[in-house]
Each structure stands twice: as C-alpha cells, then as structure tokens.
XYZ file of N, CA and C in Angstrom:
573
model
N 113.377 54.260 50.429
C 114.057 54.943 51.523
C 115.461 55.371 51.132
N 116.021 54.740 50.121
C 117.389 55.043 49.722
C 117.458 56.181 48.734
N 118.686 56.597 48.470
C 118.907 57.570 47.399
C 119.670 56.834 46.301
N 119.376 57.195 45.080
C 119.913 56.453 43.952
C 120.646 57.379 43.010
N 121.586 56.815 42.297
C 122.402 57.610 41.392
C 121.588 58.122 40.209
N 122.038 59.200 39.636
C 121.464 59.724 38.397
C 122.270 59.115 37.255
N 121.586 58.488 36.323
C 122.257 57.848 35.201
C 122.572 58.883 34.131
N 123.835 58.924 33.683
C 124.220 59.810 32.587
C 123.648 59.313 31.264
N 123.542 58.007 31.149
C 123.124 57.414 29.880
C 122.397 56.106 30.179
N 121.214 55.956 29.653
C 120.432 54.745 29.881
C 119.531 54.523 28.674
N 119.461 53.295 28.178
C 118.729 53.011 26.948
C 117.670 51.933 27.177
N 116.499 52.179 26.631
C 115.453 51.170 26.546
C 115.498 50.630 25.128
N 115.772 49.335 24.983
C 115.926 48.765 23.649
C 115.263 47.393 23.589
N 114.362 47.213 22.666
C 113.668 45.951 22.426
C 113.092 45.341 23.704
N 112.470 46.185 24.506
C 111.801 45.721 25.711
C 110.613 46.638 25.984
N 109.614 46.105 26.633
C 108.444 46.916 26.963
C 108.826 47.933 28.036
N 107.991 48.919 28.228
C 108.253 49.916 29.271
C 108.283 49.258 30.643
N 107.388 48.281 30.884
C 107.396 47.573 32.162
C 108.699 46.807 32.343
N 109.159 46.108 31.310
C 110.424 45.374 31.400
C 111.591 46.326 31.653
N 111.578 47.476 31.004
C 112.639 48.471 31.163
C 112.693 48.987 32.602
N 111.558 49.416 33.118
C 111.511 49.935 34.488
C 111.838 48.832 35.490
N 111.329 47.620 35.261
C 111.622 46.493 36.152
C 113.116 46.199 36.184
N 113.755 46.246 35.020
C 115.199 45.988 34.937
C 115.989 47.026 35.724
N 115.636 48.300 35.567
C 116.343 49.355 36.295
C 116.116 49.248 37.801
N 114.877 48.959 38.199
C 114.602 48.827 39.636
C 115.349 47.632 40.220
N 115.392 46.525 39.497
C 116.129 45.356 39.976
C 117.611 45.684 40.142
N 118.173 46.395 39.184
C 119.576 46.789 39.260
C 119.851 47.618 40.511
N 118.896 48.464 40.888
C 119.059 49.346 42.045
C 118.582 48.708 43.354
N 118.096 47.456 43.299
C 117.660 46.778 44.515
C 116.262 47.161 44.964
N 115.424 47.586 44.027
C 114.054 47.979 44.355
C 113.104 46.882 43.882
N 112.280 46.393 44.788
C 111.274 45.387 44.452
C 109.909 46.059 44.410
N 108.976 45.412 43.738
C 107.625 45.966 43.727
C 106.589 44.859 43.819
N 105.460 45.221 44.364
C 104.285 44.351 44.385
C 103.055 45.248 44.353
N 101.903 44.647 44.264
C 100.671 45.422 44.170
C 99.807 45.190 45.397
N 99.175 46.251 45.848
C 98.204 46.182 46.930
C 96.831 46.371 46.291
N 95.941 45.429 46.545
C 94.620 45.459 45.910
C 93.540 45.745 46.947
N 92.692 46.690 46.632
C 91.531 47.003 47.461
C 90.311 47.023 46.555
N 89.126 47.081 47.140
C 87.889 47.029 46.354
C 87.813 48.143 45.318
N 88.293 49.341 45.667
C 88.138 50.484 44.768
C 89.431 50.980 44.140
N 90.565 50.341 44.455
C 91.824 50.793 43.855
C 92.898 49.709 43.935
N 93.911 49.881 43.102
C 95.072 48.995 43.089
C 96.302 49.891 43.149
N 97.243 49.561 44.039
C 98.387 50.429 44.280
C 99.686 49.678 44.031
N 100.594 50.303 43.302
C 101.941 49.775 43.109
C 102.763 50.173 44.327
N 103.378 49.187 45.000
C 104.167 49.434 46.204
C 105.632 49.135 45.893
N 106.518 50.113 46.107
C 107.956 49.940 45.897
C 108.637 49.749 47.241
N 109.580 48.813 47.317
C 110.342 48.585 48.545
C 111.812 48.417 48.198
N 112.678 48.901 49.082
C 114.110 48.701 48.884
C 114.786 48.183 50.149
N 113.991 47.708 51.109
C 114.535 47.133 52.340
C 113.545 46.105 52.883
N 114.058 45.035 53.457
C 113.199 43.974 53.987
C 112.269 44.486 55.083
N 112.686 45.506 55.796
C 111.879 46.041 56.896
C 110.635 46.781 56.417
N 110.513 47.044 55.134
C 109.366 47.790 54.612
C 108.154 46.901 54.320
N 108.318 45.610 54.328
C 107.204 44.709 54.022
C 106.286 44.589 55.233
N 104.990 44.608 54.971
C 103.973 44.549 56.018
C 103.115 43.297 55.844
N 102.506 42.824 56.934
C 101.582 41.694 56.799
C 100.315 42.099 56.047
N 99.697 41.137 55.411
C 98.385 41.331 54.796
C 97.395 41.400 55.952
N 96.534 42.397 55.956
C 95.617 42.623 57.072
C 94.802 41.364 57.397
N 94.859 40.965 58.657
C 94.140 39.780 59.113
C 94.931 38.495 58.994
N 96.112 38.565 58.377
C 96.932 37.371 58.173
C 98.345 37.582 58.714
N 98.436 38.255 59.838
C 99.733 38.493 60.463
C 100.356 37.173 60.915
N 99.508 36.261 61.420
C 99.946 34.942 61.885
C 99.143 33.894 61.119
N 99.846 32.924 60.543
C 99.187 31.842 59.804
C 99.675 30.518 60.390
N 98.745 29.678 60.876
C 99.162 28.411 61.484
C 99.377 27.308 60.447
N 100.219 26.371 60.811
C 100.379 25.151 60.026
C 99.359 24.155 60.557
N 98.635 23.500 59.663
C 97.659 22.482 60.057
C 98.142 21.137 59.550
N 98.428 20.238 60.482
C 98.840 18.890 60.112
C 97.641 18.162 59.518
N 97.770 17.677 58.297
C 96.680 16.947 57.650
C 97.200 15.594 57.185
N 96.358 14.589 57.215
C 96.820 13.270 56.771
C 97.127 13.259 55.274
N 98.273 12.751 54.929
C 98.704 12.593 53.531
C 98.626 13.874 52.723
N 98.909 15.011 53.347
C 98.920 16.279 52.624
C 97.547 16.737 52.186
N 96.500 16.219 52.819
C 95.136 16.605 52.471
C 94.854 18.037 52.880
N 93.606 18.423 52.805
C 93.259 19.797 53.143
C 92.378 19.828 54.381
N 92.173 21.022 54.886
C 91.339 21.241 56.056
C 90.428 22.424 55.776
N 89.369 22.550 56.537
C 88.450 23.674 56.353
C 88.995 24.957 56.960
N 89.952 24.838 57.859
C 90.523 26.018 58.513
C 91.572 26.662 57.613
N 91.632 28.003 57.657
C 92.673 28.695 56.885
C 94.025 28.429 57.525
N 94.994 28.153 56.705
C 96.336 27.902 57.201
C 97.193 27.287 56.111
N 98.293 26.709 56.534
C 99.242 26.075 55.622
C 99.225 24.582 55.902
N 99.098 23.759 54.846
C 99.012 22.313 55.044
C 100.227 21.562 54.504
N 101.000 22.175 53.629
C 102.235 21.552 53.138
C 103.335 22.599 53.180
N 104.547 22.170 53.561
C 105.650 23.092 53.788
C 106.939 22.377 53.420
N 107.637 22.850 52.405
C 108.874 22.192 51.971
C 109.984 23.223 51.791
N 111.072 23.000 52.474
C 112.239 23.877 52.410
C 113.108 23.492 51.219
N 113.549 24.483 50.456
C 114.454 24.257 49.329
C 115.733 25.048 49.560
N 116.856 24.359 49.591
C 118.157 25.018 49.697
C 118.794 25.066 48.320
N 119.424 26.175 48.001
C 120.152 26.318 46.745
C 121.587 26.701 47.052
N 122.487 26.227 46.232
C 123.880 26.623 46.372
C 124.024 28.005 45.748
N 124.539 28.931 46.512
C 124.712 30.303 46.033
C 126.165 30.720 46.210
N 126.595 31.746 45.504
C 128.006 32.146 45.556
C 128.458 32.574 46.948
N 129.686 32.218 47.265
C 130.289 32.678 48.512
C 130.726 34.123 48.398
N 131.194 34.508 47.223
C 131.626 35.892 46.995
C 131.042 36.379 45.677
N 130.518 37.579 45.718
C 130.060 38.254 44.505
C 130.987 39.438 44.306
N 131.637 39.502 43.157
C 132.530 40.627 42.883
C 132.195 41.225 41.527
N 132.442 42.511 41.418
C 132.183 43.203 40.166
C 133.230 44.280 39.960
N 133.395 44.652 38.713
C 134.410 45.632 38.350
C 133.929 46.370 37.107
N 134.528 47.511 36.859
C 134.199 48.280 35.664
C 135.383 49.173 35.340
N 135.231 49.961 34.300
C 136.304 50.837 33.832
C 135.698 52.179 33.464
N 136.374 53.261 33.872
C 135.944 54.613 33.514
C 137.053 55.240 32.686
N 136.768 55.493 31.409
C 137.798 56.047 30.523
C 138.266 57.422 30.992
N 137.441 58.123 31.780
C 137.844 59.444 32.285
C 138.831 59.325 33.445
N 138.841 58.154 34.101
C 139.773 57.882 35.199
C 140.362 56.486 34.983
N 141.259 56.342 34.013
C 141.728 55.006 33.637
C 142.468 54.260 34.743
N 143.004 54.961 35.729
C 143.740 54.291 36.801
C 142.890 54.054 38.047
N 141.617 54.376 37.984
C 140.738 54.203 39.154
C 140.533 52.723 39.452
N 140.603 52.374 40.722
C 140.371 51.002 41.170
C 138.896 50.899 41.545
N 138.097 50.219 40.726
C 136.655 50.136 40.936
C 136.192 48.757 41.406
N 137.097 47.810 41.528
C 136.750 46.447 41.930
C 136.097 46.444 43.312
N 135.060 45.621 43.464
C 134.389 45.479 44.753
C 133.930 44.037 44.909
N 134.047 43.487 46.113
C 133.598 42.123 46.393
C 132.796 42.113 47.687
N 131.811 41.231 47.739
C 130.949 41.108 48.913
C 130.766 39.636 49.223
N 130.959 39.250 50.491
C 130.813 37.857 50.888
C 129.392 37.585 51.363
N 128.872 36.410 51.016
C 127.544 35.979 51.440
C 127.705 35.086 52.666
N 127.224 35.513 53.837
C 127.404 34.705 55.041
C 126.649 33.377 55.006
N 125.641 33.249 54.145
C 124.844 32.023 54.088
C 125.405 30.995 53.117
N 126.449 31.332 52.377
C 126.965 30.450 51.329
C 128.226 29.721 51.763
N 128.669 28.803 50.899
C 129.900 28.080 51.210
C 131.090 29.023 51.325
N 132.168 28.488 51.840
C 133.352 29.330 52.026
C 133.791 29.948 50.702
N 134.336 31.155 50.759
C 134.799 31.817 49.540
C 135.780 30.932 48.776
N 135.672 30.958 47.470
C 136.559 30.161 46.636
C 135.878 28.940 46.070
N 134.839 28.424 46.771
C 134.161 27.250 46.234
C 133.209 27.625 45.102
N 132.431 28.677 45.273
C 131.578 29.192 44.196
C 131.600 30.707 44.289
N 132.133 31.349 43.279
C 132.190 32.808 43.252
C 131.610 33.311 41.934
N 131.100 34.534 41.952
C 130.576 35.173 40.745
C 131.360 36.453 40.515
N 131.775 36.670 39.268
C 132.490 37.886 38.890
C 131.742 38.536 37.737
N 131.327 39.783 37.915
C 130.589 40.511 36.881
C 131.435 41.621 36.271
N 131.476 41.641 34.960
C 132.108 42.720 34.201
C 131.277 42.950 32.952
N 130.920 44.104 32.567
C 131.057 45.342 33.336
C 130.000 45.418 34.438
N 130.332 46.150 35.468
C 129.428 46.279 36.608
C 128.413 47.388 36.463
N 128.521 48.189 35.397
C 127.606 49.298 35.107
C 127.700 50.417 36.141
N 128.916 50.808 36.465
C 129.131 51.916 37.388
C 130.491 52.534 37.105
N 130.715 53.745 37.596
C 132.014 54.402 37.420
C 132.504 55.048 38.714
N 131.794 54.822 39.819
C 132.202 55.357 41.120
C 132.339 54.210 42.112
N 133.336 54.293 42.994
C 133.556 53.247 43.987
C 132.338 53.063 44.884
N 131.691 54.153 45.276
C 130.491 54.057 46.111
C 129.386 53.261 45.447
N 129.262 53.414 44.133
C 128.265 52.637 43.396
C 128.647 51.158 43.407
N 129.934 50.865 43.294
C 130.401 49.477 43.299
C 130.042 48.797 44.613
N 130.285 49.468 45.730
C 129.950 48.901 47.044
C 128.455 48.631 47.146
N 127.653 49.590 46.690
C 126.195 49.455 46.736
C 125.730 48.274 45.887
N 126.198 48.186 44.641
C 125.759 47.112 43.748
C 126.237 45.740 44.229
N 127.429 45.656 44.793
C 127.907 44.377 45.326
C 127.016 43.927 46.483
N 126.635 44.848 47.344
C 125.753 44.514 48.474
C 124.374 44.075 47.977
N 123.826 44.808 47.014
C 122.501 44.472 46.474
C 122.520 43.086 45.833
N 123.542 42.785 45.039
C 123.617 41.476 44.372
C 123.766 40.352 45.393
N 124.577 40.585 46.413
C 124.761 39.551 47.422
C 123.477 39.334 48.224
N 122.725 40.397 48.479
C 121.431 40.246 49.154
C 120.490 39.393 48.304
N 120.549 39.572 46.993
C 119.723 38.752 46.099
C 120.084 37.277 46.238
N 121.378 36.987 46.281
C 121.802 35.594 46.425
C 121.378 35.039 47.776
N 121.401 35.861 48.815
C 120.970 35.402 50.138
C 119.497 34.993 50.109
N 118.669 35.761 49.409
C 117.245 35.430 49.292
C 117.073 34.107 48.563
N 117.855 33.880 47.522
C 117.716 32.660 46.731
C 118.332 31.438 47.406
N 119.121 31.640 48.458
C 119.797 30.539 49.143
C 118.799 29.561 49.762
N 117.732 30.096 50.346
C 116.758 29.234 51.005
C 115.346 29.746 50.714
N 114.523 28.883 50.129
C 113.148 29.256 49.814
C 112.206 28.148 50.264
N 110.943 28.508 50.400
C 109.916 27.577 50.860
C 108.863 27.417 49.767
N 108.433 26.188 49.557
C 107.265 25.902 48.718
C 106.179 25.426 49.674
N 104.993 26.016 49.584
C 103.928 25.667 50.519
C 102.588 25.580 49.809
N 101.675 24.852 50.429
C 100.285 24.803 49.993
C 99.458 25.348 51.141
N 98.560 26.269 50.820
C 97.808 26.933 51.881
C 96.379 27.223 51.456
N 95.543 27.417 52.454
C 94.172 27.863 52.220
C 93.977 29.280 52.742
N 95.035 29.911 53.189
C 94.969 31.280 53.716
C 94.979 32.262 52.550
N 93.886 32.981 52.370
C 93.753 33.906 51.237
C 94.674 35.112 51.352
N 95.206 35.376 52.527
C 96.061 36.545 52.732
C 97.528 36.311 52.435
N 97.863 35.204 51.815
C 99.245 34.977 51.396
C 99.395 35.644 50.034
N 100.110 36.752 50.012
C 100.230 37.544 48.785
C 101.648 38.077 48.652
N 102.179 38.134 47.427
C 103.540 38.636 47.216
C 103.742 40.023 47.817
N 104.904 40.196 48.438
C 105.251 41.475 49.038
C 104.829 41.607 50.484
N 104.117 40.622 51.003
C 103.646 40.676 52.386
C 104.388 39.640 53.230
N 104.450 39.903 54.520
C 105.079 38.976 55.457
C 104.004 38.322 56.316
N 104.347 37.189 56.900
C 103.472 36.533 57.869
C 104.350 35.750 58.833
N 103.784 35.407 59.976
C 104.483 34.588 60.953
C 103.851 33.207 60.954
N 104.653 32.186 60.700
C 104.187 30.804 60.712
C 104.227 30.289 62.146
N 103.140 29.630 62.571
C 103.097 28.998 63.891
C 102.709 27.538 63.724
N 102.971 26.750 64.749
C 102.557 25.348 64.803
C 103.228 24.496 63.722
N 104.405 24.890 63.278
C 105.115 24.145 62.228
C 105.550 22.775 62.746
N 105.641 21.773 61.854
C 106.070 20.442 62.285
C 107.490 20.440 62.860
N 108.333 21.318 62.355
C 109.673 21.483 62.916
C 109.705 22.842 63.597
N 109.999 22.861 64.874
C 109.949 24.094 65.654
C 110.774 25.208 65.011
N 111.906 24.851 64.415
C 112.785 25.867 63.817
C 112.150 26.558 62.607
N 111.101 25.972 62.025
C 110.419 26.604 60.891
C 109.451 27.703 61.321
N 109.074 27.726 62.586
C 108.207 28.805 63.070
C 108.961 30.120 62.949
N 108.310 31.145 62.459
C 108.970 32.441 62.329
C 108.344 33.270 61.231
N 109.015 34.368 60.913
C 108.496 35.321 59.939
C 109.015 35.005 58.538
N 108.128 35.127 57.545
C 108.467 34.847 56.159
C 107.935 35.943 55.248
N 108.666 36.196 54.171
C 108.250 37.130 53.129
C 107.766 36.323 51.930
N 106.580 36.626 51.441
C 106.032 35.943 50.270
C 106.594 36.620 49.023
N 107.309 35.859 48.195
C 107.894 36.415 46.969
C 107.108 36.020 45.723
N 106.279 34.998 45.829
C 105.443 34.575 44.698
C 104.286 33.754 45.241
N 103.177 33.772 44.537
C 102.012 32.982 44.942
C 101.198 32.622 43.709
N 100.680 31.412 43.707
C 99.765 30.964 42.665
C 98.447 30.605 43.322
N 97.350 30.972 42.700
C 96.040 30.775 43.315
C 95.187 29.838 42.465
N 94.479 28.926 43.121
C 93.552 28.005 42.456
C 92.205 28.133 43.149
N 91.187 28.451 42.375
C 89.848 28.644 42.952
C 88.919 27.542 42.497
C-alpha cells in the first residue's frame, strides 16, 4: 500500500536472490508469506498490520484446557505461553550525504511498549538514506519491528489453520486478558 524510494545504488553480494530481495523488503518494512491452495501457491506481500487476513475457517480459535498440557480431539490451542523481551526505548539513526554535508539527517523514534528512554537505546549508523523523509520512515519501521519483538506467544495447537501471515482471534483463554486477535509470525508442524 505504501510508496517506496528508488535506490540510486544497490548491490547484491554473496547472497542468494531470495536473501537479497528479503533483505531489501525487510529494510522497507515489507513482510511476506505464502498462501497455499490445491492448484496454486501465492506469494503475499504486506506492509501494514491491517493487511493480514484470517485463514479461512479459522477466524476464531478456542483455547482448550487440558490436564497437564495434554491434547484433545477438538481443534484449538492447548498450551499458551507469553514471552516478554526487553526492547529499546528509542531507536535512532543517522547518515551523511556528501552532496549536502550540512544536512541534518538524524531521526529518533520512541517505542511506547519499551522502558523509558535512556535505559536501552539503539543507534544505527549509517542509516542507508540521504533524505530526512526516508529517515523518519526507517525509524518508524525499525521501531515497529521492536514493538513486535517486545511480546510474543509460544503455543501448541491442533488447529490446522494456524499459518504464518494470518490472524486469528483467541477465545476461552485461561487469562481473560489473553483473549483477542493475534498475528502468526511462525509455525512448526508435526504430523
């Protein structure tokens, strides 16, 4: 949905084409996942949290309380563990443009989910940009990444519709505050 800068100079060096494209998309805040159907597989690009859709038939997934973390015959989630990570309070970046040596390119972005600024901060140089607008964009994208990493869930489920890039709503959670919408960022399957 966004518009992205045109790179004057960009190099692929000692990396596969997939690694190269993945690196550039990550830099620009673009995520990808795959949609699989019986007759085709589609690469889906997203650059905003609002673009993620539920996996068909798995819009709502219930938590099933099982004794000692056992399993149940019903599709759902049987284990749910919240992981908090310490993330930077401020992400700042800067760069230099030899064509405009006096340009002020420094940009900082605060993470509302992290500790107060000053306790843990990240400073990136070079920021890989030469325009102030690019600095603001990259600072926001990096801080959004830290916000995602601030709190993650590890779960065990029997719901086949839990797939990366899709959202679902958890119901019947042991802690009422855990009920809500979640984005799946990774999944491992055991058959």
